[in-house]
mmCIF file of C-alpha atoms in Angstrom:
data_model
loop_
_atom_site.group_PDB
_atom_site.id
_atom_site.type_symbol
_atom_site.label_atom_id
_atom_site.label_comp_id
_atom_site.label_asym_id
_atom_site.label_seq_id
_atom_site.Cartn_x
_atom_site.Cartn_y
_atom_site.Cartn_z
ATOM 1 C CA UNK Q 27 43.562 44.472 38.540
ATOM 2 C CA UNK Q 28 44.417 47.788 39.680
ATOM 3 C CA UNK Q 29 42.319 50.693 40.672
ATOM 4 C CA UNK Q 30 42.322 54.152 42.500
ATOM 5 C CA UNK Q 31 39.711 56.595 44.140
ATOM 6 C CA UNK Q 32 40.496 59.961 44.687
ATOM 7 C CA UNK Q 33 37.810 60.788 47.513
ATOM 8 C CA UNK Q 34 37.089 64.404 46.124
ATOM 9 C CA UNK Q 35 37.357 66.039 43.338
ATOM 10 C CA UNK Q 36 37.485 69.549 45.098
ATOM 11 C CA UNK Q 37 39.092 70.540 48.328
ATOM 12 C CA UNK Q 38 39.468 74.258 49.689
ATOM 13 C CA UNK Q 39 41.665 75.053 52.307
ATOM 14 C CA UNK Q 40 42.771 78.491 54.008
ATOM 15 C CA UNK Q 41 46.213 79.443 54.061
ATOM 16 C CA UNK Q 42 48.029 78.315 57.380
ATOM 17 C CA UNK Q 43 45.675 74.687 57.584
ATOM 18 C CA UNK Q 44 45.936 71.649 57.079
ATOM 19 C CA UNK Q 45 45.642 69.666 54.004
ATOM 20 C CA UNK Q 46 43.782 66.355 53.832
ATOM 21 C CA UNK Q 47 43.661 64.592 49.845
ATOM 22 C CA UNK Q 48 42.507 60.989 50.355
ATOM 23 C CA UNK Q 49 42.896 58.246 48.190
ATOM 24 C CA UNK Q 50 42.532 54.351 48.483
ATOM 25 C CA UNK Q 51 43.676 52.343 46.264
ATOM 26 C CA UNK Q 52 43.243 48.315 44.735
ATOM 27 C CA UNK Q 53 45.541 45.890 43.770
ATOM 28 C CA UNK Q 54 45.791 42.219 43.943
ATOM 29 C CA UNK Q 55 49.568 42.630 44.464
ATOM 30 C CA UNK Q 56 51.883 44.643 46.826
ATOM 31 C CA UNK Q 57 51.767 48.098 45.528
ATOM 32 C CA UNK Q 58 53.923 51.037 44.941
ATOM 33 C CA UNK Q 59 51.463 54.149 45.225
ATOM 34 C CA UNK Q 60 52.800 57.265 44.609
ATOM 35 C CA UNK Q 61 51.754 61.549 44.677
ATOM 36 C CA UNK Q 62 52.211 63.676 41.874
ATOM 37 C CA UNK Q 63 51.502 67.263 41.879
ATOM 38 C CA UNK Q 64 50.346 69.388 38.337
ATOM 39 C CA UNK Q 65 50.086 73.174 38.114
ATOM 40 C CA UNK Q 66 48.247 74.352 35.199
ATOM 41 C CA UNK Q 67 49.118 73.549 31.863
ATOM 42 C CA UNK Q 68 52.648 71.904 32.973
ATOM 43 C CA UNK Q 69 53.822 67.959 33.432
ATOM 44 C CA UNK Q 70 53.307 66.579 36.810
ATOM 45 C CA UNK Q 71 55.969 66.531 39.539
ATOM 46 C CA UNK Q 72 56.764 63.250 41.922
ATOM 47 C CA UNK Q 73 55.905 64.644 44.885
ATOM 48 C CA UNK Q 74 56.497 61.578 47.269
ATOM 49 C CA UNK Q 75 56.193 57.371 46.893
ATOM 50 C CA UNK Q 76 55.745 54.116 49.224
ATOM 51 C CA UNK Q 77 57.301 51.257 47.759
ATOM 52 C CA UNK Q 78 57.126 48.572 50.715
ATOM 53 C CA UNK Q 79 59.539 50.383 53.360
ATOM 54 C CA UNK Q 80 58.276 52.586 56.141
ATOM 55 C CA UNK Q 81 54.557 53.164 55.978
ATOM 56 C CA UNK Q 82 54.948 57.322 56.594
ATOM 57 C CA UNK Q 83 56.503 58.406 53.564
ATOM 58 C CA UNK Q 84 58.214 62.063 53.442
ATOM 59 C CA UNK Q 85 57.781 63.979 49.868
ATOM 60 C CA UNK Q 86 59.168 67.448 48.510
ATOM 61 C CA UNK Q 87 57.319 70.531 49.965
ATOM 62 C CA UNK Q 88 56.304 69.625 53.371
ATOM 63 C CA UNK Q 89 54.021 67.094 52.158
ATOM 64 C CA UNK Q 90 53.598 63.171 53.601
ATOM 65 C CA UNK Q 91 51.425 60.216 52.918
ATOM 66 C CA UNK Q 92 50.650 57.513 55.212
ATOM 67 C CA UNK Q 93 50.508 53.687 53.911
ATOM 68 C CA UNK Q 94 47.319 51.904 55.685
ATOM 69 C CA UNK Q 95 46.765 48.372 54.390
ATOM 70 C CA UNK Q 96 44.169 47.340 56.389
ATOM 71 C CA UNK Q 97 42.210 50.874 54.968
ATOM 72 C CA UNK Q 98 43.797 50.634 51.128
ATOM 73 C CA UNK Q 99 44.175 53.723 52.138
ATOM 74 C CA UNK Q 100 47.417 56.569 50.841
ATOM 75 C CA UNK Q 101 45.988 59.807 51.930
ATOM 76 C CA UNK Q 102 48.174 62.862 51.175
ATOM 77 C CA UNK Q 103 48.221 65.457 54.565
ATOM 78 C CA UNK Q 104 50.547 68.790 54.678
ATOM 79 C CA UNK Q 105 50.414 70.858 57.680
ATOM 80 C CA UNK Q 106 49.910 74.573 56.602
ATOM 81 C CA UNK Q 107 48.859 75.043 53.027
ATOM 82 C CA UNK Q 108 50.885 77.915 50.797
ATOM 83 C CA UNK Q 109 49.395 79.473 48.062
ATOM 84 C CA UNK Q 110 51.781 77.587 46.185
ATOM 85 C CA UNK Q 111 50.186 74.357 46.698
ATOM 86 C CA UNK Q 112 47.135 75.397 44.599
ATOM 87 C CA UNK Q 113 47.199 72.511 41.957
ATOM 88 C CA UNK Q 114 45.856 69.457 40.653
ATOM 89 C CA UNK Q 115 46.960 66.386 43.012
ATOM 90 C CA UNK Q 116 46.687 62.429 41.276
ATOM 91 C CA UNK Q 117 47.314 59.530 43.697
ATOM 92 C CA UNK Q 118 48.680 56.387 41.609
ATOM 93 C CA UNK Q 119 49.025 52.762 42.058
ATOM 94 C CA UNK Q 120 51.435 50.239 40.605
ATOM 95 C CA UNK Q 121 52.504 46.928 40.817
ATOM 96 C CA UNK Q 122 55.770 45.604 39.257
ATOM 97 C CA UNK Q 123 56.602 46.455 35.827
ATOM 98 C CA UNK Q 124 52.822 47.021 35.274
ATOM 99 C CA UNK Q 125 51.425 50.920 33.449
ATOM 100 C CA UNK Q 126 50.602 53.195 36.435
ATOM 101 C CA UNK Q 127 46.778 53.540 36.850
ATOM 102 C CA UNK Q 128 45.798 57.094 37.831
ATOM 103 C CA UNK Q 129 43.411 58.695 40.294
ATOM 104 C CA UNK Q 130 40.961 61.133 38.599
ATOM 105 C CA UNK Q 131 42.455 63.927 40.412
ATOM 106 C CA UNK Q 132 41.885 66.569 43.521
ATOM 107 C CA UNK Q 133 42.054 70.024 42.711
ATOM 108 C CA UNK Q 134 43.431 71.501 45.550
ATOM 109 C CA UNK Q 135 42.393 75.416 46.402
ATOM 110 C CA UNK Q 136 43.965 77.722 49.174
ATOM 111 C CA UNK Q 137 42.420 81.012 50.072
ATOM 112 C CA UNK Q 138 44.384 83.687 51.515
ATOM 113 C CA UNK F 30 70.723 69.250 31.989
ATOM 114 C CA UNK F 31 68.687 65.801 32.361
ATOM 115 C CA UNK F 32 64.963 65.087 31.669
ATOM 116 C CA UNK F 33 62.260 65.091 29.349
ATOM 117 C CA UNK F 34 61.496 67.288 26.554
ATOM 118 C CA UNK F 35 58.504 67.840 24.925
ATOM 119 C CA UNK F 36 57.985 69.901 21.953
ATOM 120 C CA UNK F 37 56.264 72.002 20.646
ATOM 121 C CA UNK F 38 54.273 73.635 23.925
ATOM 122 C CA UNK F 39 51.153 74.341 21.928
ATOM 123 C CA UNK F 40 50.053 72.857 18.582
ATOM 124 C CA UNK F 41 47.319 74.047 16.480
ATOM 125 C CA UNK F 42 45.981 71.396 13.777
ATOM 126 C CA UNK F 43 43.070 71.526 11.348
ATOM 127 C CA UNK F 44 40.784 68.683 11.069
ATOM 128 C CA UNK F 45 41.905 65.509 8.707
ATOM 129 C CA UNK F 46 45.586 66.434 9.058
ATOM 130 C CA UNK F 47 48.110 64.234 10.787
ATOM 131 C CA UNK F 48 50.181 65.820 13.438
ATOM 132 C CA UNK F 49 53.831 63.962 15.547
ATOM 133 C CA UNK F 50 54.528 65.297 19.010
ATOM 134 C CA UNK F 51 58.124 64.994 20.051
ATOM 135 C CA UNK F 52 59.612 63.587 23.023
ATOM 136 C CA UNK F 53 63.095 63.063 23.679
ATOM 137 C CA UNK F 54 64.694 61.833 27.194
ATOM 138 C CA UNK F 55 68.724 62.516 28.001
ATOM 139 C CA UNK F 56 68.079 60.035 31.198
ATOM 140 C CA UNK F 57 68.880 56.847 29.639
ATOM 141 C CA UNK F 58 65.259 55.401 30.581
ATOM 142 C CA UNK F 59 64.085 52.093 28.388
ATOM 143 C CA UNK F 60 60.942 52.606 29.117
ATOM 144 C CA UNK F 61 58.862 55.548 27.966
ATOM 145 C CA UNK F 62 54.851 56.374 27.309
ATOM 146 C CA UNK F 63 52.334 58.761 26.164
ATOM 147 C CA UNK F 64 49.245 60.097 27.859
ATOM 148 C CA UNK F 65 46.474 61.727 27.394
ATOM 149 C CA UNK F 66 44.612 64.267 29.396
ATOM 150 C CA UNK F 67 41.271 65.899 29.230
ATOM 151 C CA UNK F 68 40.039 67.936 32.320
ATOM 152 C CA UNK F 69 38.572 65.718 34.389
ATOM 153 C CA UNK F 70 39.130 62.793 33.819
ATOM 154 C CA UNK F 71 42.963 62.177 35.334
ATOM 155 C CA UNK F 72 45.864 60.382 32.517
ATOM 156 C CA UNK F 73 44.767 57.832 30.349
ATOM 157 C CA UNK F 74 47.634 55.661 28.506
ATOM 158 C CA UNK F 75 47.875 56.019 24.740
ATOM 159 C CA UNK F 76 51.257 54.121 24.443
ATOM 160 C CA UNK F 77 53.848 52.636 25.727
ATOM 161 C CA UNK F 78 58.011 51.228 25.241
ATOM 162 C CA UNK F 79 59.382 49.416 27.277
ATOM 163 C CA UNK F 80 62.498 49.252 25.097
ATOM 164 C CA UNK F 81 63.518 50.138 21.467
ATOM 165 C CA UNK F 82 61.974 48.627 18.512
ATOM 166 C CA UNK F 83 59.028 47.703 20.553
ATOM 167 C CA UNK F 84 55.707 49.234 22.032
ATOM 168 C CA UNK F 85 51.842 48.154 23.122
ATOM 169 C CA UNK F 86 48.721 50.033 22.713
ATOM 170 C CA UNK F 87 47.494 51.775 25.510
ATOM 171 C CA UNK F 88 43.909 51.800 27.034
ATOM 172 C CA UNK F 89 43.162 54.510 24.288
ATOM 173 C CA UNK F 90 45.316 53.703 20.955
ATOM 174 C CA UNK F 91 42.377 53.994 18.394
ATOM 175 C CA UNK F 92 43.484 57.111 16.266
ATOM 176 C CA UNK F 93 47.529 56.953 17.244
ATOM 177 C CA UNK F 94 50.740 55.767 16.308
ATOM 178 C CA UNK F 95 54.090 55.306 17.343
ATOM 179 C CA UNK F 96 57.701 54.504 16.675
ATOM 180 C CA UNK F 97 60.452 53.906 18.884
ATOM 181 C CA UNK F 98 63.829 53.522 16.884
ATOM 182 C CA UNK F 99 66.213 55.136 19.464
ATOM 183 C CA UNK F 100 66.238 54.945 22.712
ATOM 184 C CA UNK F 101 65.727 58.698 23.654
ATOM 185 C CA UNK F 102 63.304 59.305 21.418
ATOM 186 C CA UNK F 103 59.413 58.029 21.254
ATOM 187 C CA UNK F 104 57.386 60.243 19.256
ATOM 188 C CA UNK F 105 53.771 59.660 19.132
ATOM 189 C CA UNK F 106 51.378 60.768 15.320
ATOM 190 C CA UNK F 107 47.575 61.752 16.083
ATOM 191 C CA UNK F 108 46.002 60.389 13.009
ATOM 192 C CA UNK F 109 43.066 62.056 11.251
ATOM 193 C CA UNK F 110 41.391 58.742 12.651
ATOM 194 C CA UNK F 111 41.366 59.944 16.105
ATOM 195 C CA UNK F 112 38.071 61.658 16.665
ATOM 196 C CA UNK F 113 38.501 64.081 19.289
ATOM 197 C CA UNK F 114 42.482 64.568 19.535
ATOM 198 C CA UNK F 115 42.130 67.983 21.506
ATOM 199 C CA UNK F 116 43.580 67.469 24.792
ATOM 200 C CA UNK F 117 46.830 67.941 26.407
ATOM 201 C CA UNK F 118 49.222 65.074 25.847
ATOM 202 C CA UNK F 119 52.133 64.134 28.384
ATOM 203 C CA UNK F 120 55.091 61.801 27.951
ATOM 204 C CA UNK F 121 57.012 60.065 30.537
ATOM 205 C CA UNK F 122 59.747 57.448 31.305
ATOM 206 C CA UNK F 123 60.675 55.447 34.085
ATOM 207 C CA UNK F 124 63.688 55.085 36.131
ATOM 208 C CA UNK F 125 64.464 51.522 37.433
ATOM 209 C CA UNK F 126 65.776 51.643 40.955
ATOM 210 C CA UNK F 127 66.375 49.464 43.837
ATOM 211 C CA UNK F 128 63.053 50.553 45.439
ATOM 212 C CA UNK F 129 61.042 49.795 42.493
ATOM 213 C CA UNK F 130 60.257 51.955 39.221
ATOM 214 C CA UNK F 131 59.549 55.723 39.433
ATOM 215 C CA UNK F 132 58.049 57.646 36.605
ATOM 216 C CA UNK F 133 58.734 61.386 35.739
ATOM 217 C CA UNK F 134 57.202 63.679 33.084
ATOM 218 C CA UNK F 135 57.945 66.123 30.747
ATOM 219 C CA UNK F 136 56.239 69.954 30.231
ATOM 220 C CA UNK F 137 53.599 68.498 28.175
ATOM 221 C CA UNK F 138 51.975 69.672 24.503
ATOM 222 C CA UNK F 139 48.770 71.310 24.561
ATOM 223 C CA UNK F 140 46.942 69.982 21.073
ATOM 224 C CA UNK F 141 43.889 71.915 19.499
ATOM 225 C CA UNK F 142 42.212 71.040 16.630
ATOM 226 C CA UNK F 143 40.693 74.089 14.673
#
């Protein structure tokens, strides 16, 4: 079985910081995990994925994840938040051809 | 243009009627699903094809159907049987490649019952 926790539901930032979104994840077999990124009312965007190659995966925007096995751990970090990264953020674990389980998501704020 | 259409954007239904959201994919995906999503509470699956003429229920099927009779095309009917169908509903299909399958999703339908 198959399971992710999105640490927080809500995380404010100030423009220019850093961005922390953790997640760890379950799963009984070697896992794809992935980001996906949702601004209101539209579908949600692949942001990045780890799929069993290097552990420091680069995504679309400035953003990367880090792979920790020994933590079941996939947190999301960007250097310097943009207004433009205010959105809803789901971490998601798969294994093999099974559905993708999602995270309940992080709803990500950034203050000018 | 590739990718994944959804239509229409917002759908207004009053209660006991049945209603079919659309989705249609150019990117020559077999498999393909439907999701539901309240605020919340993240995607839960409704349904899901993993290749034509064949799907399985979801964690949350009670009150939906589907059909998938061409490969681009996997539209899914909220029932009058489904309770509280207000919610916004995404579809998405998967891409099989080397490193494993990646999912990707259309615009979404936004679904209010009046």
């Amino acid at each position: 079985a198959q399971s992710v926790t999105q640490l927080d539901s809500h995380v404010s930032v100030s423009e220019g910081t850093p961005v922390l979104l953790r997640c760890n994840y379950s799963s009984s077999y070697s896992p794809s995990l992935f980001w996906y990124v949702q601004h209101p009312n539209k579908g949600l965007q692949l942001l990045l994925k780890y799929t069993s190659a290097a552990t420091l995966v680069k995504g679309i925007n400035g953003f990367e994840a880090e792979f920790k096995k020994s933590e079941t751990s996939f947190h999301l970090t960007k250097p310097s938040a943009h207004m433009s990264d205010a959105a809803e953020y789901f971490c998601v674990v798969s294994s093999g051809n099974t559905p993708l389980v999602f995270g309940k998501g992080t709803r990500l704020s950034v203050i000018a | 243009d590739g990718g994944i259409t959804q239509s229409p954007k917002y759908l207004f239904r009053k209660e006991g009627q049945n209603v079919t959201l659309s989705c249609e994919q150019n990117l020559n995906h077999d498999a393909m699903y439907w999701y539901r999503q309240d605020p919340g509470q993240g995607l839960r699956l409704i349904y899901y094809s993993q290749i034509v003429n064949d799907f399985q229920k979801g964690d949350i099927a009670e009150g939906y159907s589907v059909s998938r009779e061409k490969k681009e095309s996997f539209p899914l009917t909220v029932t009058s049987a489904q309770k509280n169908p207000t919610a916004f509903y995404l579809c998405a299909s998967n891409s099989q490649g080397l490193a494993g399958p990646t999912q990707y999703f259309g615009p979404g339908t936004r679904l209010t019952v009046l």
